Short mmCIF file of C-alpha atoms in Angstrom, two decimals:
data_model
loop_
_atom_site.label_atom_id
_atom_site.label_comp_id
_atom_site.label_asym_id
_atom_site.label_seq_id
_atom_site.Cartn_x
_atom_site.Cartn_y
_atom_site.Cartn_z
CA MET U 1 6.85 22.41 10.59
CA LEU U 2 6.41 18.94 9.11
CA PRO U 3 3.10 17.09 9.36
CA THR U 4 3.18 14.41 12.03
CA VAL U 5 1.85 10.95 12.78
CA ARG U 6 1.09 11.28 16.51
CA GLY U 7 4.07 13.52 17.11
CA VAL U 8 6.46 11.81 14.68
CA ASP U 9 7.64 14.15 11.91
CA VAL U 10 7.20 12.54 8.47
CA ALA U 11 7.64 14.65 5.33
CA SER U 12 6.46 12.05 2.82
CA LEU U 13 2.69 12.02 2.24
CA GLY U 14 3.02 8.44 1.05
CA PHE U 15 4.75 7.19 4.17
CA ARG U 16 2.69 9.44 6.43
CA THR U 17 -0.54 7.85 5.21
CA ASP U 18 1.10 4.39 5.28
CA LEU U 19 1.95 4.88 8.94
CA SER U 20 -1.50 6.22 9.80
CA LEU U 21 -3.17 3.14 8.37
CA LEU U 22 -0.67 0.75 9.91
CA ARG U 23 -1.16 2.31 13.33
CA LEU U 24 -4.94 1.96 13.02
CA GLY U 25 -4.37 -1.74 12.34
CA GLY U 26 -2.31 -2.29 15.48
CA THR U 27 1.22 -1.55 14.24
CA THR U 28 3.62 0.21 16.62
CA ILE U 29 5.90 3.07 15.53
CA GLU U 30 8.98 3.90 17.56
CA GLU U 31 11.09 7.03 17.10
CA ARG U 32 14.83 6.33 17.29
CA GLY U 33 16.36 9.66 16.40
CA ASP U 34 17.47 9.18 12.80
CA HIS U 35 14.84 6.57 11.91
CA LEU U 36 11.51 5.01 12.85
CA VAL U 37 10.95 1.36 13.71
CA VAL U 38 7.65 0.17 12.26
CA ARG U 39 6.60 -3.17 13.76
CA SER U 40 3.51 -5.30 13.09
CA SER U 41 3.79 -8.09 15.64
CA HIS U 42 0.36 -9.39 14.57
CA ASN U 43 1.64 -10.08 11.05
CA PRO U 44 5.43 -10.56 11.02
CA SER U 45 5.40 -11.71 7.38
CA HIS U 46 4.10 -8.30 6.28
CA TRP U 47 7.26 -6.73 4.83
CA TRP U 48 5.92 -3.19 4.77
CA GLY U 49 4.43 -3.59 8.22
CA ASN U 50 7.87 -4.44 9.61
CA PHE U 51 10.48 -2.01 8.34
CA LEU U 52 12.76 0.90 9.16
CA LEU U 53 11.89 4.37 7.89
CA LEU U 54 15.09 6.41 7.62
CA HIS U 55 14.97 10.20 7.67
CA ASP U 56 17.30 10.34 4.63
CA VAL U 57 18.78 8.10 1.95
CA PRO U 58 22.10 6.90 3.43
CA THR U 59 25.45 7.32 1.74
CA PRO U 60 27.13 4.22 0.26
CA ALA U 61 29.54 4.26 3.19
CA SER U 62 26.76 4.17 5.79
CA SER U 63 24.38 1.84 3.91
CA PRO U 64 25.85 -1.47 5.19
CA GLY U 65 25.31 -0.28 8.73
CA TRP U 66 21.60 0.15 8.08
CA LEU U 67 21.33 -3.45 6.94
CA ASP U 68 22.96 -4.45 10.22
CA ARG U 69 20.53 -2.28 12.17
CA PHE U 70 17.56 -3.84 10.38
CA ALA U 71 18.86 -7.32 11.24
CA ALA U 72 19.35 -6.33 14.88
CA THR U 73 15.88 -4.80 15.10
CA PHE U 74 14.10 -7.69 13.37
CA PRO U 75 16.29 -10.71 14.17
CA ASP U 76 13.63 -13.22 13.06
CA ALA U 77 12.79 -11.47 9.78
CA ARG U 78 13.63 -13.24 6.56
CA HIS U 79 13.05 -10.10 4.50
CA VAL U 80 14.68 -6.65 4.46
CA ALA U 81 12.66 -3.45 4.00
CA LEU U 82 13.90 0.13 4.30
CA GLY U 83 11.94 3.27 3.48
CA PHE U 84 13.43 6.74 3.04
CA ASP U 85 11.48 9.81 4.11
CA GLY U 86 11.25 12.72 1.68
CA THR U 87 9.19 14.03 -1.20
CA HIS U 88 11.63 13.83 -4.12
CA GLY U 89 14.21 11.46 -5.48
CA ALA U 90 14.95 8.88 -8.16
CA LEU U 91 16.07 5.29 -8.56
CA ASP U 92 19.65 6.53 -8.99
CA ASP U 93 19.57 7.54 -5.32
CA LEU U 94 19.19 3.85 -4.44
CA ALA U 95 21.93 2.55 -6.75
CA TRP U 96 24.03 1.11 -3.90
CA PHE U 97 21.18 -1.17 -2.86
CA ALA U 98 20.14 -2.08 -6.41
CA ALA U 99 23.71 -3.15 -7.21
CA ARG U 100 23.53 -5.62 -4.34
CA GLY U 101 20.33 -7.32 -5.42
CA PHE U 102 17.73 -5.30 -3.57
CA THR U 103 14.54 -4.24 -5.31
CA ALA U 104 14.60 -0.44 -5.43
CA ASP U 105 11.39 1.53 -5.97
CA ALA U 106 10.65 5.17 -6.66
CA GLN U 107 6.87 5.13 -6.28
CA ALA U 108 4.57 7.89 -7.47
CA VAL U 109 2.51 9.47 -4.69
CA MET U 110 -0.67 10.71 -6.36
CA THR U 111 -3.53 12.86 -5.07
CA THR U 112 -6.84 14.21 -6.26
CA SER U 113 -9.65 16.35 -4.88
CA ILE U 114 -12.16 15.09 -7.46
CA VAL U 115 -12.78 11.80 -9.24
CA HIS U 116 -13.99 11.49 -12.82
CA GLU U 117 -15.79 8.56 -14.35
CA PRO U 118 -13.36 6.31 -16.25
CA ARG U 119 -13.26 6.53 -20.02
CA HIS U 120 -14.45 2.96 -20.35
CA PRO U 121 -16.53 1.95 -17.31
CA ASN U 122 -17.65 -1.63 -17.01
CA PRO U 123 -21.48 -1.62 -17.00
CA ASP U 124 -21.65 -5.19 -15.72
CA ALA U 125 -19.56 -4.59 -12.60
CA GLU U 126 -21.47 -4.80 -9.33
CA CYS U 127 -19.55 -2.37 -7.10
CA ARG U 128 -20.18 -2.62 -3.37
CA THR U 129 -18.44 -2.93 -0.03
CA LEU U 130 -17.22 -6.26 1.32
CA ARG U 131 -19.71 -7.33 3.97
CA THR U 132 -19.89 -11.06 4.53
CA ASP U 133 -17.46 -13.76 5.60
CA GLU U 134 -17.59 -15.11 2.05
CA ASP U 135 -16.68 -11.67 0.67
CA TRP U 136 -13.52 -11.62 2.81
CA VAL U 137 -12.62 -15.18 1.82
CA GLN U 138 -12.86 -14.05 -1.79
CA SER U 139 -10.67 -11.06 -0.92
CA VAL U 140 -7.87 -13.38 0.18
CA ASP U 141 -8.35 -15.61 -2.87
CA LEU U 142 -8.15 -12.61 -5.21
CA GLU U 143 -4.94 -11.33 -3.59
CA VAL U 144 -3.35 -14.75 -3.97
CA ARG U 145 -4.43 -14.93 -7.63
CA SER U 146 -3.21 -11.44 -8.43
CA ILE U 147 0.10 -11.38 -6.50
CA GLY U 148 0.97 -14.55 -4.63
CA GLN U 149 1.11 -16.89 -7.57
CA GLU U 150 3.06 -14.42 -9.69
CA LEU U 151 5.77 -14.11 -7.03
CA ASP U 152 5.58 -17.70 -5.79
CA ARG U 153 6.03 -16.54 -2.20
CA ALA U 154 6.08 -19.24 0.45
CA GLY U 155 3.36 -18.58 2.98
CA PHE U 156 1.76 -15.83 0.93
CA ARG U 157 -1.78 -17.03 1.63
CA ALA U 158 -1.15 -16.89 5.39
CA PHE U 159 0.12 -13.32 5.01
CA ALA U 160 -2.90 -12.34 2.89
CA ALA U 161 -5.31 -13.92 5.37
CA ALA U 162 -3.73 -12.07 8.30
CA LYS U 163 -3.87 -8.80 6.38
CA ALA U 164 -7.54 -9.38 5.54
CA VAL U 165 -8.29 -9.77 9.26
CA THR U 166 -6.63 -6.39 9.92
CA ASN U 167 -8.47 -4.77 7.00
CA ARG U 168 -11.82 -6.09 8.23
CA ARG U 169 -11.17 -4.75 11.72
CA LEU U 170 -10.43 -1.31 10.27
CA VAL U 171 -13.73 -1.40 8.41
CA GLU U 172 -15.71 -2.61 11.41
CA ALA U 173 -14.14 0.13 13.55
CA GLY U 174 -15.49 2.74 11.12
CA HIS U 175 -12.19 3.89 9.63
CA GLY U 176 -13.14 3.24 6.01
CA ALA U 177 -14.39 0.52 3.69
CA TRP U 178 -13.16 -2.26 1.42
CA PHE U 179 -14.76 -2.33 -1.99
CA GLY U 180 -15.21 -5.04 -4.54
CA ALA U 181 -16.29 -5.24 -8.15
CA PHE U 182 -18.19 -8.47 -8.64
CA ALA U 183 -19.00 -10.27 -11.88
CA ASP U 184 -21.62 -13.02 -11.59
CA GLY U 185 -21.06 -13.08 -7.84
CA ARG U 186 -17.28 -13.50 -8.10
CA LEU U 187 -14.92 -10.86 -6.73
CA VAL U 188 -12.74 -9.70 -9.64
CA CYS U 189 -11.35 -6.38 -8.35
CA GLN U 190 -10.84 -4.96 -4.87
CA MET U 191 -9.43 -1.96 -3.06
CA GLY U 192 -9.65 -0.30 0.32
CA LEU U 193 -10.15 3.35 1.20
CA VAL U 194 -9.27 4.37 4.76
CA THR U 195 -9.13 7.68 6.61
CA ALA U 196 -5.45 8.58 7.01
CA GLY U 197 -5.42 11.98 8.67
CA PRO U 198 -7.46 15.20 8.68
CA GLY U 199 -9.10 15.51 5.27
CA LEU U 200 -7.12 12.55 3.85
CA ALA U 201 -8.22 9.12 2.67
CA ARG U 202 -5.75 6.57 1.34
CA PHE U 203 -6.38 3.86 -1.22
CA GLN U 204 -5.06 0.40 -0.33
CA THR U 205 -4.70 -3.05 -1.89
CA VAL U 206 -5.75 -2.42 -5.49
CA HIS U 207 -5.98 -5.87 -7.09
CA THR U 208 -7.67 -7.05 -10.29
CA ASP U 209 -8.03 -10.67 -11.37
CA PRO U 210 -5.15 -11.31 -13.81
CA GLY U 211 -7.53 -12.80 -16.37
CA LEU U 212 -9.88 -9.81 -16.31
CA ARG U 213 -7.56 -6.82 -16.49
CA ARG U 214 -8.15 -3.98 -18.99
CA GLN U 215 -11.90 -4.54 -18.87
CA GLY U 216 -12.80 -1.42 -16.88
CA PHE U 217 -13.30 -3.08 -13.49
CA ALA U 218 -10.56 -1.14 -11.67
CA GLY U 219 -11.47 2.26 -13.08
CA THR U 220 -15.14 1.72 -12.31
CA LEU U 221 -14.31 0.69 -8.74
CA VAL U 222 -11.85 3.57 -8.13
CA HIS U 223 -14.57 6.02 -9.13
CA HIS U 224 -17.14 4.30 -6.91
CA ALA U 225 -14.77 4.19 -3.91
CA GLY U 226 -13.60 7.75 -4.51
CA ARG U 227 -17.14 9.09 -4.32
CA PHE U 228 -17.51 7.26 -1.00
CA GLY U 229 -14.35 8.95 0.23
CA PHE U 230 -15.66 12.42 -0.47
CA ASP U 231 -19.33 11.89 0.35
CA THR U 232 -19.13 9.54 3.35
CA LEU U 233 -15.63 9.79 4.83
CA GLY U 234 -15.55 13.56 4.38
CA ALA U 235 -12.14 13.49 2.71
CA ARG U 236 -10.90 16.53 0.83
CA THR U 237 -7.92 14.73 -0.72
CA LEU U 238 -7.56 11.12 -1.88
CA VAL U 239 -4.08 9.58 -1.89
CA MET U 240 -2.84 6.75 -4.10
CA VAL U 241 0.70 5.32 -4.31
CA ALA U 242 1.49 3.66 -7.64
CA ASP U 243 4.31 2.16 -9.65
CA PRO U 244 5.14 4.82 -12.29
CA GLY U 245 6.21 2.11 -14.73
CA TYR U 246 3.04 0.02 -14.51
CA VAL U 247 0.05 0.48 -16.80
CA ALA U 248 -2.38 1.05 -13.89
CA ILE U 249 -0.99 4.55 -13.33
CA GLU U 250 -2.69 5.68 -16.54
CA LEU U 251 -6.00 4.52 -15.08
CA TYR U 252 -5.45 6.64 -11.98
CA ARG U 253 -4.53 9.66 -14.08
CA ALA U 254 -7.67 9.20 -16.16
CA VAL U 255 -9.96 9.44 -13.12
CA GLY U 256 -8.21 12.56 -11.78
CA PHE U 257 -5.06 11.63 -9.86
CA GLU U 258 -1.82 13.58 -10.39
CA GLU U 259 1.72 12.82 -9.24
CA ARG U 260 2.77 14.99 -6.28
CA GLU U 261 5.75 13.26 -4.66
CA VAL U 262 8.19 10.37 -5.00
CA GLN U 263 8.39 7.65 -2.36
CA LEU U 264 11.74 5.83 -2.16
CA GLN U 265 12.15 2.36 -0.69
CA ILE U 266 14.13 -0.86 -1.04
CA GLU U 267 13.29 -4.45 -0.20
CA ARG U 268 14.69 -7.93 -0.38
CA PRO U 269 12.29 -10.88 -0.14
CA PRO U 270 13.04 -13.95 1.94
CA ALA U 271 15.52 -16.34 0.35
CA THR U 272 13.92 -19.39 -1.23
CA GLY U 273 15.22 -22.89 -1.41
#
């Protein structure tokens, strides 16, 4: 029998923990037979809070119909986001979408039951939870610096601010914590760790200031947050989803994470201009 998210069968550990965290933040999940509708009415600009999770990767013949179903389900959405449940797969499985301009991802779902200190910790990093209003303002600023400006997304700051409100509510409700590495009082790296099922805790929102990468901040903070997960949240397994082609995956491997599954998804951002 597959593990469930409140009665909904989801094979993928990556999507299962995604859905658990989204639900804690107020997202609704509706079962529609061959797919799930994931809807975050409180933050409609959150692509991966408003998507369809299909039980399987569709055939090329049936793929156009899924785009139509997404449009019918989210008529006001300017983006498209489809996830595909399962534990294995490759980018080749998403070739139909990639050929039509969608961004196709085969993410690495990683787990660990122990965290090691990084090879090169940053001794100057002040690692602690986000606590004050100013901390959360800095959280939004850091996300905009690390992602929003790179992608030049219209309205990205509004999205990041709405997400920070949801994250803070999760923390204040006792579901986990958001951590920051500070240098001279400035937030330079952040990540969340939230309970995502019995014995599971899921990392979220790993961002490092673009001008301060490769200086040990992220590895130091992952280790600090991981210890919190085991010692305070009572987790037995930590879950991380990472881009297998990005350098950060080596950092996660170095502190103890190993690839367990593949998470397949496609997206198309809102048109610009």
